[in-house]
Amino acid sequence: MSQEIRVRFAPSPTGPFHIGGARSALFNWLLARKLGGKMVLRIEDTDRKRSTPESEENIKNALKWLGLDWDEGVDVGGSYGPYRQMERLDIYKKYTDRLLAEGKAYYCYCTPEELEEERQGLLKDGKMPRYMGKSDGIPTYNYAVVIDDSLMHVTHVIRAEEHLSNTPRQLLVYDALGFEKPVFGHISLILGTDHTKMSKRHGATSLDAYRQKGYIPAGLNNFLALLGWAPSGEKEIFTMEEAIREFSLERVAKNPAVFDFKKLDWINGQHIRKMTAEAFWELAVPFMEEAGYMTGSEEGAQLEWLKRVAATAQTQVDYGAQIPEKVAMYFSDDFAFENEDAAAVLREETAPVVMKALLEELKALPELNRDTVKATFKKVQKANKLKGQQVYMPVRVALTGNQHGPELAEMIPLFGLERTEKRILQSLEKAGIAL
Ligand code: GLU
């Protein structure tokens, strides 16, 4: 008696798509994909004042970007549509008529003004505002959601803990309508690191904000999956395929999940390392353009150089917006020593000898690439009977002003001979050393 699993994500298009919403969508999606079930996307747009088509678009785009596709619902259709609540008013009316005929519902003749007055009255008395009567032809959430979930044959209602208090009301509606009940699962609250409910105070809460900062779907999905769920092993970095394989409602935790930004960065960084060179380049382009490092019209050798420069950041960044600072040195020869220690490296006795020999050798090379540059460093080190550090450190400081940074054999070919020489000479001059 295996029944097809049918889950749904039912957002209200009333504002920016929240990361909590993305997590609810993800958990439903993982369950559907794991069990070969169906994922339904229903738009709950009965709040006429706050619902907008832009918000619906934003939600759909975000889901697509995350790779959370739906089998039935708005845009794709299905057997139980329409999938937008405002297009289902006649359906709700049919059931309302039935409840009225059965004496399980009654008419409310209150005007919106009267209801508002009542609401204000409750607020003034320090009470929770709530409906004291019934509505205006547009069904309330707790009513419509039951009819929709039932008619759409939803087997598992998986949603955020915020909806827990709605569930008993919905169960009453199920009873009144004589509908079979689905399984309910509420995913725990998302808290900030201070253990209060996650809000803008802690950091961005809209998915768009993360997308704009250059977080990637693989990283966000991995992180969101861990907000309230964990695979059985120790593994924290996983692909969506692995998450599908491992997902189970039994491993969804009851205690609240903490949104740890450092962890998000780490997880996203791990997924950035795994991107193809082409995908990383695509991630980098808007940030490189914004920084003024490219216009987008580059081609040929210049484009190839930009791609190689951007690629140097792939092992260093956690999200796209960090790329410009990692490649800044390739776009300006104006830099300072990071501190006095760095400048002191250049005043060591052997430094000018190294610089002179290195520049001569580099100029004699038929081609400047990682291998030839590496070999040149070795040659200079051997010829002058020096330790590795005595060669690499002054060159690094002279080239960048810093004592740490990417591999020199990677940097020098990207600077090219002319800029390598310019940067070294400029630094020596600043440190008061003559070659
Ligand atoms: N439309 C509701 C919301 O966006 C969700 C309803 C539900 O999942 O039951 O909060």
Short mmCIF file of C-alpha atoms and ligand atoms in Angstrom, two decimals:
data_model
loop_
_atom_site.label_atom_id
_atom_site.label_comp_id
_atom_site.label_asym_id
_atom_site.label_seq_id
_atom_site.Cartn_x
_atom_site.Cartn_y
_atom_site.Cartn_z
CA MET A 1 0.00 0.00 0.00
CA SER A 2 2.58 2.46 -1.03
CA GLN A 3 1.12 5.88 -1.44
CA GLU A 4 2.81 8.55 -3.53
CA ILE A 5 4.43 11.22 -1.39
CA ARG A 6 3.14 14.67 -2.26
CA VAL A 7 4.60 17.73 -0.60
CA ARG A 8 4.10 21.39 -1.24
CA PHE A 9 5.80 24.70 -0.78
CA ALA A 10 3.16 27.39 -0.32
CA PRO A 11 4.73 30.83 -0.03
CA SER A 12 2.83 34.08 0.37
CA PRO A 13 4.25 36.51 -2.20
CA THR A 14 4.36 39.41 0.21
CA GLY A 15 7.98 40.50 0.19
CA PRO A 16 11.55 39.41 -0.35
CA PHE A 17 12.05 35.65 -0.35
CA HIS A 18 13.32 34.76 3.10
CA ILE A 19 16.08 32.24 3.77
CA GLY A 20 13.65 30.46 6.11
CA GLY A 21 11.32 30.02 3.15
CA ALA A 22 14.18 28.66 1.09
CA ARG A 23 14.90 26.13 3.83
CA SER A 24 11.25 25.00 3.95
CA ALA A 25 11.25 24.62 0.18
CA LEU A 26 14.52 22.68 0.35
CA PHE A 27 13.31 20.22 3.00
CA ASN A 28 10.13 19.51 1.05
CA TRP A 29 12.09 19.15 -2.15
CA LEU A 30 14.63 16.79 -0.59
CA LEU A 31 11.85 14.58 0.73
CA ALA A 32 10.05 14.51 -2.61
CA ARG A 33 13.23 13.71 -4.51
CA LYS A 34 14.34 11.12 -2.00
CA LEU A 35 11.05 9.24 -2.11
CA GLY A 36 10.25 9.74 -5.76
CA GLY A 37 7.28 11.92 -4.81
CA LYS A 38 5.89 15.14 -6.17
CA MET A 39 6.65 18.72 -5.19
CA VAL A 40 3.85 21.26 -5.60
CA LEU A 41 4.35 25.03 -5.68
CA ARG A 42 1.25 26.90 -4.56
CA ILE A 43 1.08 30.67 -4.26
CA GLU A 44 -0.91 31.89 -1.25
CA ASP A 45 -1.83 35.36 -2.40
CA THR A 46 -5.02 36.05 -0.46
CA ASP A 47 -3.46 38.93 1.43
CA ARG A 48 -4.48 41.43 -1.23
CA LYS A 49 -2.73 44.36 0.37
CA ARG A 50 0.69 42.78 0.61
CA SER A 51 0.82 40.26 -2.26
CA THR A 52 2.57 41.37 -5.44
CA PRO A 53 3.37 39.68 -8.77
CA GLU A 54 6.98 40.88 -8.35
CA SER A 55 7.31 38.97 -5.14
CA GLU A 56 5.92 35.82 -6.79
CA GLU A 57 8.48 36.21 -9.59
CA ASN A 58 11.23 36.73 -7.06
CA ILE A 59 10.30 33.52 -5.22
CA LYS A 60 10.10 31.46 -8.41
CA ASN A 61 13.42 32.81 -9.68
CA ALA A 62 15.09 32.11 -6.36
CA LEU A 63 13.78 28.53 -6.33
CA LYS A 64 15.00 28.00 -9.88
CA TRP A 65 18.38 29.49 -9.02
CA LEU A 66 18.71 27.12 -6.07
CA GLY A 67 17.74 24.24 -8.35
CA LEU A 68 14.57 23.46 -6.40
CA ASP A 69 12.22 22.58 -9.22
CA TRP A 70 8.56 21.73 -8.81
CA ASP A 71 6.50 19.04 -10.53
CA GLU A 72 3.15 20.77 -10.23
CA GLY A 73 2.08 24.27 -9.47
CA VAL A 74 2.15 27.78 -10.86
CA ASP A 75 3.72 28.03 -14.32
CA VAL A 76 4.05 24.26 -14.79
CA GLY A 77 0.40 23.32 -14.20
CA GLY A 78 -0.89 19.96 -12.99
CA SER A 79 -4.09 18.05 -12.35
CA TYR A 80 -5.20 19.94 -9.25
CA GLY A 81 -4.88 23.57 -10.28
CA PRO A 82 -5.24 26.44 -10.37
CA TYR A 83 -2.26 26.85 -8.02
CA ARG A 84 -2.74 30.47 -7.06
CA GLN A 85 -5.24 30.93 -4.24
CA MET A 86 -6.95 34.01 -5.69
CA GLU A 87 -7.81 31.86 -8.71
CA ARG A 88 -9.50 29.31 -6.46
CA LEU A 89 -12.16 31.49 -4.83
CA ASP A 90 -15.02 29.57 -6.44
CA ILE A 91 -13.61 26.35 -4.99
CA TYR A 92 -13.50 27.80 -1.47
CA LYS A 93 -17.04 29.14 -1.94
CA LYS A 94 -18.31 25.70 -2.85
CA TYR A 95 -17.03 24.34 0.45
CA THR A 96 -18.29 27.35 2.38
CA ASP A 97 -21.76 26.80 0.96
CA ARG A 98 -21.57 23.21 2.05
CA LEU A 99 -20.53 24.16 5.59
CA LEU A 100 -23.34 26.73 5.75
CA ALA A 101 -25.89 24.20 4.56
CA GLU A 102 -24.65 21.74 7.17
CA GLY A 103 -24.85 24.42 9.87
CA LYS A 104 -21.08 24.25 10.46
CA ALA A 105 -20.50 27.85 9.40
CA TYR A 106 -22.32 31.13 9.79
CA TYR A 107 -22.42 34.45 8.00
CA CYS A 108 -20.56 37.45 9.34
CA TYR A 109 -22.09 40.82 8.48
CA CYS A 110 -19.31 42.90 10.01
CA THR A 111 -17.77 45.62 7.86
CA PRO A 112 -13.98 45.85 7.58
CA GLU A 113 -14.20 49.00 9.71
CA GLU A 114 -16.00 47.14 12.46
CA LEU A 115 -13.46 44.36 12.35
CA GLU A 116 -10.62 46.89 12.52
CA GLU A 117 -12.28 48.60 15.47
CA GLU A 118 -12.54 45.26 17.20
CA ARG A 119 -8.90 44.56 16.46
CA GLN A 120 -7.79 47.88 17.87
CA GLY A 121 -9.94 47.28 20.92
CA LEU A 122 -8.23 43.98 21.61
CA LEU A 123 -4.82 45.56 21.13
CA LYS A 124 -5.70 48.36 23.53
CA ASP A 125 -6.64 45.81 26.16
CA GLY A 126 -3.28 44.16 25.68
CA LYS A 127 -4.85 41.12 23.99
CA MET A 128 -3.75 39.29 20.87
CA PRO A 129 -5.68 40.67 17.89
CA ARG A 130 -7.73 37.90 16.29
CA TYR A 131 -10.78 37.42 14.17
CA MET A 132 -13.85 37.49 16.35
CA GLY A 133 -16.09 36.74 13.39
CA LYS A 134 -15.61 35.53 9.81
CA SER A 135 -14.35 37.16 6.63
CA ASP A 136 -15.22 39.08 3.40
CA GLY A 137 -15.41 36.45 0.69
CA ILE A 138 -11.66 36.04 0.57
CA PRO A 139 -10.90 33.01 2.69
CA THR A 140 -8.57 33.13 5.63
CA TYR A 141 -5.30 31.28 5.41
CA ASN A 142 -6.33 28.56 7.86
CA TYR A 143 -9.39 27.75 5.80
CA ALA A 144 -7.97 27.92 2.27
CA VAL A 145 -4.82 26.01 3.14
CA VAL A 146 -6.85 23.00 4.29
CA ILE A 147 -8.97 22.88 1.16
CA ASP A 148 -5.91 23.29 -1.03
CA ASP A 149 -3.76 20.72 0.72
CA SER A 150 -6.62 18.29 0.64
CA LEU A 151 -7.67 18.79 -2.98
CA MET A 152 -4.02 18.77 -4.08
CA HIS A 153 -3.60 15.42 -2.30
CA VAL A 154 -0.74 16.67 -0.18
CA THR A 155 0.45 13.80 2.03
CA HIS A 156 3.05 15.68 4.10
CA VAL A 157 2.74 19.29 5.23
CA ILE A 158 6.28 20.35 6.09
CA ARG A 159 6.63 23.94 7.15
CA ALA A 160 8.27 26.26 9.61
CA GLU A 161 7.60 26.08 13.35
CA GLU A 162 5.99 29.52 13.10
CA HIS A 163 2.94 27.69 11.72
CA LEU A 164 2.65 25.29 14.62
CA SER A 165 -0.09 27.35 16.28
CA ASN A 166 -2.12 27.26 13.06
CA THR A 167 -2.13 23.51 12.88
CA PRO A 168 -4.83 22.82 15.54
CA ARG A 169 -7.12 25.33 13.82
CA GLN A 170 -6.51 23.63 10.53
CA LEU A 171 -7.24 20.24 12.06
CA LEU A 172 -10.67 21.58 13.08
CA VAL A 173 -11.31 22.64 9.50
CA TYR A 174 -10.28 19.18 8.28
CA ASP A 175 -12.85 17.70 10.66
CA ALA A 176 -15.58 20.12 9.66
CA LEU A 177 -15.03 19.36 6.00
CA GLY A 178 -14.62 15.66 6.59
CA PHE A 179 -11.23 15.59 4.87
CA GLU A 180 -8.49 13.09 5.52
CA LYS A 181 -5.54 14.67 7.33
CA PRO A 182 -1.99 14.76 6.01
CA VAL A 183 1.12 14.19 8.11
CA PHE A 184 2.36 17.45 9.64
CA GLY A 185 5.99 18.29 10.27
CA HIS A 186 7.25 21.60 11.63
CA ILE A 187 10.85 22.58 11.08
CA SER A 188 12.48 24.28 14.03
CA LEU A 189 13.03 28.02 14.32
CA ILE A 190 16.11 29.66 12.87
CA LEU A 191 18.00 31.63 15.51
CA GLY A 192 20.85 34.10 15.28
CA THR A 193 24.13 33.27 17.02
CA ASP A 194 22.82 35.05 20.13
CA HIS A 195 19.96 32.52 20.22
CA THR A 196 17.20 35.01 19.56
CA LYS A 197 14.98 34.58 16.53
CA MET A 198 16.91 35.31 13.35
CA SER A 199 16.14 38.78 12.05
CA LYS A 200 17.76 41.55 10.05
CA ARG A 201 19.61 42.56 13.18
CA HIS A 202 21.78 39.48 12.76
CA GLY A 203 22.42 39.94 9.07
CA ALA A 204 20.66 39.60 5.74
CA THR A 205 17.51 37.48 5.80
CA SER A 206 16.53 37.65 2.14
CA LEU A 207 17.89 35.06 -0.22
CA ASP A 208 18.62 37.78 -2.78
CA ALA A 209 21.10 39.43 -0.43
CA TYR A 210 23.17 36.24 -0.35
CA ARG A 211 22.89 35.78 -4.07
CA GLN A 212 24.06 39.34 -4.64
CA LYS A 213 27.04 38.83 -2.38
CA GLY A 214 28.10 35.92 -4.53
CA TYR A 215 27.10 32.93 -2.47
CA ILE A 216 26.44 29.98 -4.76
CA PRO A 217 23.48 27.56 -4.85
CA ALA A 218 25.55 24.52 -3.91
CA GLY A 219 26.90 26.30 -0.83
CA LEU A 220 23.59 27.80 0.26
CA ASN A 221 21.70 24.54 -0.19
CA ASN A 222 24.33 22.69 1.82
CA PHE A 223 24.16 25.27 4.59
CA LEU A 224 20.34 25.49 4.62
CA ALA A 225 20.08 21.69 4.71
CA LEU A 226 22.14 21.72 7.90
CA LEU A 227 19.74 24.19 9.53
CA GLY A 228 17.74 21.58 11.35
CA TRP A 229 18.89 18.43 9.59
CA ALA A 230 22.12 16.47 9.56
CA PRO A 231 23.30 13.47 7.58
CA SER A 232 24.18 10.40 9.61
CA GLY A 233 27.99 10.73 9.38
CA GLU A 234 30.37 13.53 10.26
CA LYS A 235 30.38 14.89 6.76
CA GLU A 236 29.41 18.56 6.54
CA ILE A 237 30.11 19.26 2.89
CA PHE A 238 27.81 17.49 0.49
CA THR A 239 26.24 17.85 -2.92
CA MET A 240 22.49 17.93 -3.48
CA GLU A 241 22.64 14.36 -4.81
CA GLU A 242 24.23 13.25 -1.57
CA ALA A 243 21.68 15.19 0.47
CA ILE A 244 18.83 13.54 -1.44
CA ARG A 245 20.31 10.12 -0.77
CA GLU A 246 20.73 10.84 2.95
CA PHE A 247 17.63 12.90 3.70
CA SER A 248 15.05 11.64 6.17
CA LEU A 249 12.48 13.36 8.35
CA GLU A 250 13.71 11.29 11.31
CA ARG A 251 16.96 13.21 11.26
CA VAL A 252 15.28 16.62 11.32
CA ALA A 253 16.04 18.10 14.73
CA LYS A 254 13.45 19.43 17.16
CA ASN A 255 15.71 22.03 18.72
CA PRO A 256 16.21 25.38 17.02
CA ALA A 257 18.83 25.81 14.33
CA VAL A 258 21.45 28.53 14.64
CA PHE A 259 22.31 30.57 11.58
CA ASP A 260 26.08 30.76 11.88
CA PHE A 261 27.48 33.17 9.30
CA LYS A 262 31.03 31.87 9.73
CA LYS A 263 29.86 28.39 8.98
CA LEU A 264 27.95 29.59 5.93
CA ASP A 265 31.11 31.25 4.64
CA TRP A 266 33.19 28.16 5.24
CA ILE A 267 30.68 25.86 3.55
CA ASN A 268 30.24 28.19 0.60
CA GLY A 269 34.02 28.50 0.26
CA GLN A 270 34.33 24.72 0.12
CA HIS A 271 31.84 24.61 -2.73
CA ILE A 272 33.58 27.47 -4.53
CA ARG A 273 36.80 25.40 -4.52
CA LYS A 274 34.91 22.67 -6.34
CA MET A 275 33.53 24.88 -9.12
CA THR A 276 34.75 24.43 -12.66
CA ALA A 277 37.04 27.20 -13.91
CA GLU A 278 34.26 28.37 -16.22
CA ALA A 279 31.65 28.53 -13.45
CA PHE A 280 34.03 30.43 -11.19
CA TRP A 281 34.71 32.91 -13.97
CA GLU A 282 30.97 33.48 -14.40
CA LEU A 283 30.68 34.11 -10.68
CA ALA A 284 33.59 36.56 -10.79
CA VAL A 285 32.54 38.67 -13.79
CA PRO A 286 29.89 40.90 -12.15
CA PHE A 287 32.19 41.59 -9.19
CA MET A 288 35.16 42.35 -11.44
CA GLU A 289 32.96 44.71 -13.45
CA GLU A 290 31.64 46.41 -10.37
CA ALA A 291 35.18 46.96 -9.13
CA GLY A 292 36.01 48.58 -12.46
CA TYR A 293 38.52 45.86 -13.37
CA MET A 294 36.76 45.04 -16.61
CA THR A 295 33.94 46.29 -18.78
CA GLY A 296 32.71 43.04 -20.26
CA SER A 297 33.82 43.99 -23.77
CA GLU A 298 37.34 42.58 -23.41
CA GLU A 299 38.48 39.91 -25.82
CA GLY A 300 41.53 37.96 -26.98
CA ALA A 301 44.67 38.13 -24.85
CA GLN A 302 43.17 40.69 -22.50
CA LEU A 303 40.19 38.44 -21.76
CA GLU A 304 42.46 35.44 -21.25
CA TRP A 305 44.57 37.46 -18.81
CA LEU A 306 41.47 38.53 -16.87
CA LYS A 307 40.35 34.92 -16.61
CA ARG A 308 43.71 33.84 -15.27
CA VAL A 309 43.74 36.69 -12.78
CA ALA A 310 40.24 35.88 -11.52
CA ALA A 311 41.15 32.20 -11.25
CA THR A 312 43.81 33.02 -8.64
CA ALA A 313 41.00 33.96 -6.23
CA GLN A 314 39.17 30.61 -6.42
CA THR A 315 41.14 29.07 -3.58
CA GLN A 316 40.95 32.20 -1.44
CA VAL A 317 37.38 33.45 -1.31
CA ASP A 318 34.24 32.31 0.48
CA TYR A 319 31.86 34.29 -1.73
CA GLY A 320 32.01 36.31 -4.91
CA ALA A 321 32.12 39.78 -3.38
CA GLN A 322 35.54 38.93 -1.92
CA ILE A 323 37.07 38.41 -5.36
CA PRO A 324 38.03 42.05 -6.16
CA GLU A 325 40.14 42.50 -3.03
CA LYS A 326 42.02 39.28 -3.78
CA VAL A 327 42.96 40.38 -7.27
CA ALA A 328 43.34 44.12 -6.62
CA MET A 329 47.14 43.93 -6.95
CA TYR A 330 46.83 43.00 -10.63
CA PHE A 331 45.04 46.24 -11.37
CA SER A 332 47.18 48.81 -9.63
CA ASP A 333 50.91 49.15 -9.03
CA ASP A 334 50.30 51.55 -6.22
CA PHE A 335 50.79 49.72 -2.93
CA ALA A 336 52.38 50.23 0.46
CA PHE A 337 54.33 47.95 2.81
CA GLU A 338 51.92 46.24 5.14
CA ASN A 339 54.12 47.14 8.13
CA GLU A 340 57.67 48.02 9.19
CA ASP A 341 58.62 44.32 9.40
CA ALA A 342 57.89 43.92 5.73
CA ALA A 343 60.01 46.92 4.78
CA ALA A 344 62.82 45.57 6.99
CA VAL A 345 62.95 42.39 4.88
CA LEU A 346 64.17 44.49 1.98
CA ARG A 347 67.00 45.96 4.03
CA GLU A 348 68.58 42.60 4.60
CA GLU A 349 72.01 42.42 3.04
CA THR A 350 71.20 39.75 0.47
CA ALA A 351 68.00 41.36 -0.79
CA PRO A 352 69.48 43.61 -3.51
CA VAL A 353 71.68 40.76 -4.76
CA VAL A 354 68.64 38.52 -5.10
CA MET A 355 66.56 41.17 -6.85
CA LYS A 356 69.25 41.98 -9.35
CA ALA A 357 69.98 38.37 -10.21
CA LEU A 358 66.31 37.48 -10.44
CA LEU A 359 65.42 40.31 -12.78
CA GLU A 360 68.33 39.46 -15.05
CA GLU A 361 67.37 35.81 -15.19
CA LEU A 362 63.69 36.58 -15.77
CA LYS A 363 64.55 38.87 -18.66
CA ALA A 364 66.55 36.10 -20.28
CA LEU A 365 63.66 33.65 -20.21
CA PRO A 366 62.05 32.74 -23.53
CA GLU A 367 58.67 32.50 -21.79
CA LEU A 368 57.33 33.59 -18.44
CA ASN A 369 55.21 30.85 -16.91
CA ARG A 370 54.84 29.05 -13.61
CA ASP A 371 57.48 26.44 -14.42
CA THR A 372 60.10 28.78 -15.85
CA VAL A 373 59.65 31.22 -12.96
CA LYS A 374 59.96 28.43 -10.39
CA ALA A 375 63.13 27.17 -12.04
CA THR A 376 64.52 30.70 -12.06
CA PHE A 377 64.01 31.09 -8.32
CA LYS A 378 65.84 27.82 -7.73
CA LYS A 379 68.67 28.91 -9.99
CA VAL A 380 69.12 32.25 -8.19
CA GLN A 381 68.98 30.54 -4.80
CA LYS A 382 71.62 27.99 -5.76
CA ALA A 383 73.94 30.40 -7.50
CA ASN A 384 74.00 32.67 -4.44
CA LYS A 385 74.02 29.83 -1.92
CA LEU A 386 70.96 31.16 -0.10
CA LYS A 387 68.05 29.67 1.80
CA GLY A 388 64.66 29.60 0.10
CA GLN A 389 63.26 32.22 2.46
CA GLN A 390 66.11 34.60 1.67
CA VAL A 391 65.00 34.61 -1.94
CA TYR A 392 61.25 34.34 -1.75
CA MET A 393 60.54 36.71 1.10
CA PRO A 394 62.25 39.87 -0.24
CA VAL A 395 60.79 39.28 -3.69
CA ARG A 396 57.34 38.81 -2.23
CA VAL A 397 57.59 42.01 -0.21
CA ALA A 398 59.05 43.97 -3.11
CA LEU A 399 56.30 42.75 -5.44
CA THR A 400 53.31 43.11 -3.15
CA GLY A 401 54.26 44.91 0.05
CA ASN A 402 53.09 41.88 2.04
CA GLN A 403 54.85 38.97 3.69
CA HIS A 404 52.05 36.56 2.79
CA GLY A 405 50.11 35.99 -0.38
CA PRO A 406 49.64 33.76 -3.39
CA GLU A 407 52.46 31.80 -4.94
CA LEU A 408 55.08 33.97 -6.63
CA ALA A 409 55.35 31.68 -9.63
CA GLU A 410 51.67 32.32 -10.20
CA MET A 411 51.86 36.08 -9.70
CA ILE A 412 54.92 36.95 -11.77
CA PRO A 413 53.63 35.63 -15.11
CA LEU A 414 50.39 37.54 -14.50
CA PHE A 415 52.22 40.78 -13.78
CA GLY A 416 54.46 40.27 -16.80
CA LEU A 417 58.10 41.26 -16.96
CA GLU A 418 57.62 44.99 -17.24
CA ARG A 419 55.32 45.34 -14.23
CA THR A 420 57.38 42.87 -12.20
CA GLU A 421 60.41 45.05 -12.68
CA LYS A 422 58.49 48.26 -12.08
CA ARG A 423 57.02 47.01 -8.81
CA ILE A 424 60.34 45.68 -7.52
CA LEU A 425 62.28 48.85 -8.33
CA GLN A 426 59.56 51.03 -6.87
CA SER A 427 59.65 49.10 -3.59
CA LEU A 428 63.42 49.19 -3.33
CA GLU A 429 63.38 52.90 -3.88
CA LYS A 430 60.73 53.34 -1.19
CA ALA A 431 62.86 51.31 1.21
CA GLY A 432 65.86 53.45 0.31
CA ILE A 433 67.86 50.69 -1.36
CA ALA A 434 69.79 51.02 -4.59
CA LEU A 435 70.29 48.10 -6.90
N1 GLU B 1 1.65 30.82 3.01
C1 GLU B 1 2.26 30.50 4.25
C2 GLU B 1 3.52 31.30 4.43
O1 GLU B 1 4.10 31.77 3.47
C3 GLU B 1 2.70 29.06 4.36
C4 GLU B 1 1.58 28.19 4.58
C5 GLU B 1 1.94 26.78 4.94
O2 GLU B 1 3.04 26.31 4.63
O3 GLU B 1 1.04 26.14 5.45
O4 GLU B 1 3.93 31.48 5.54
#
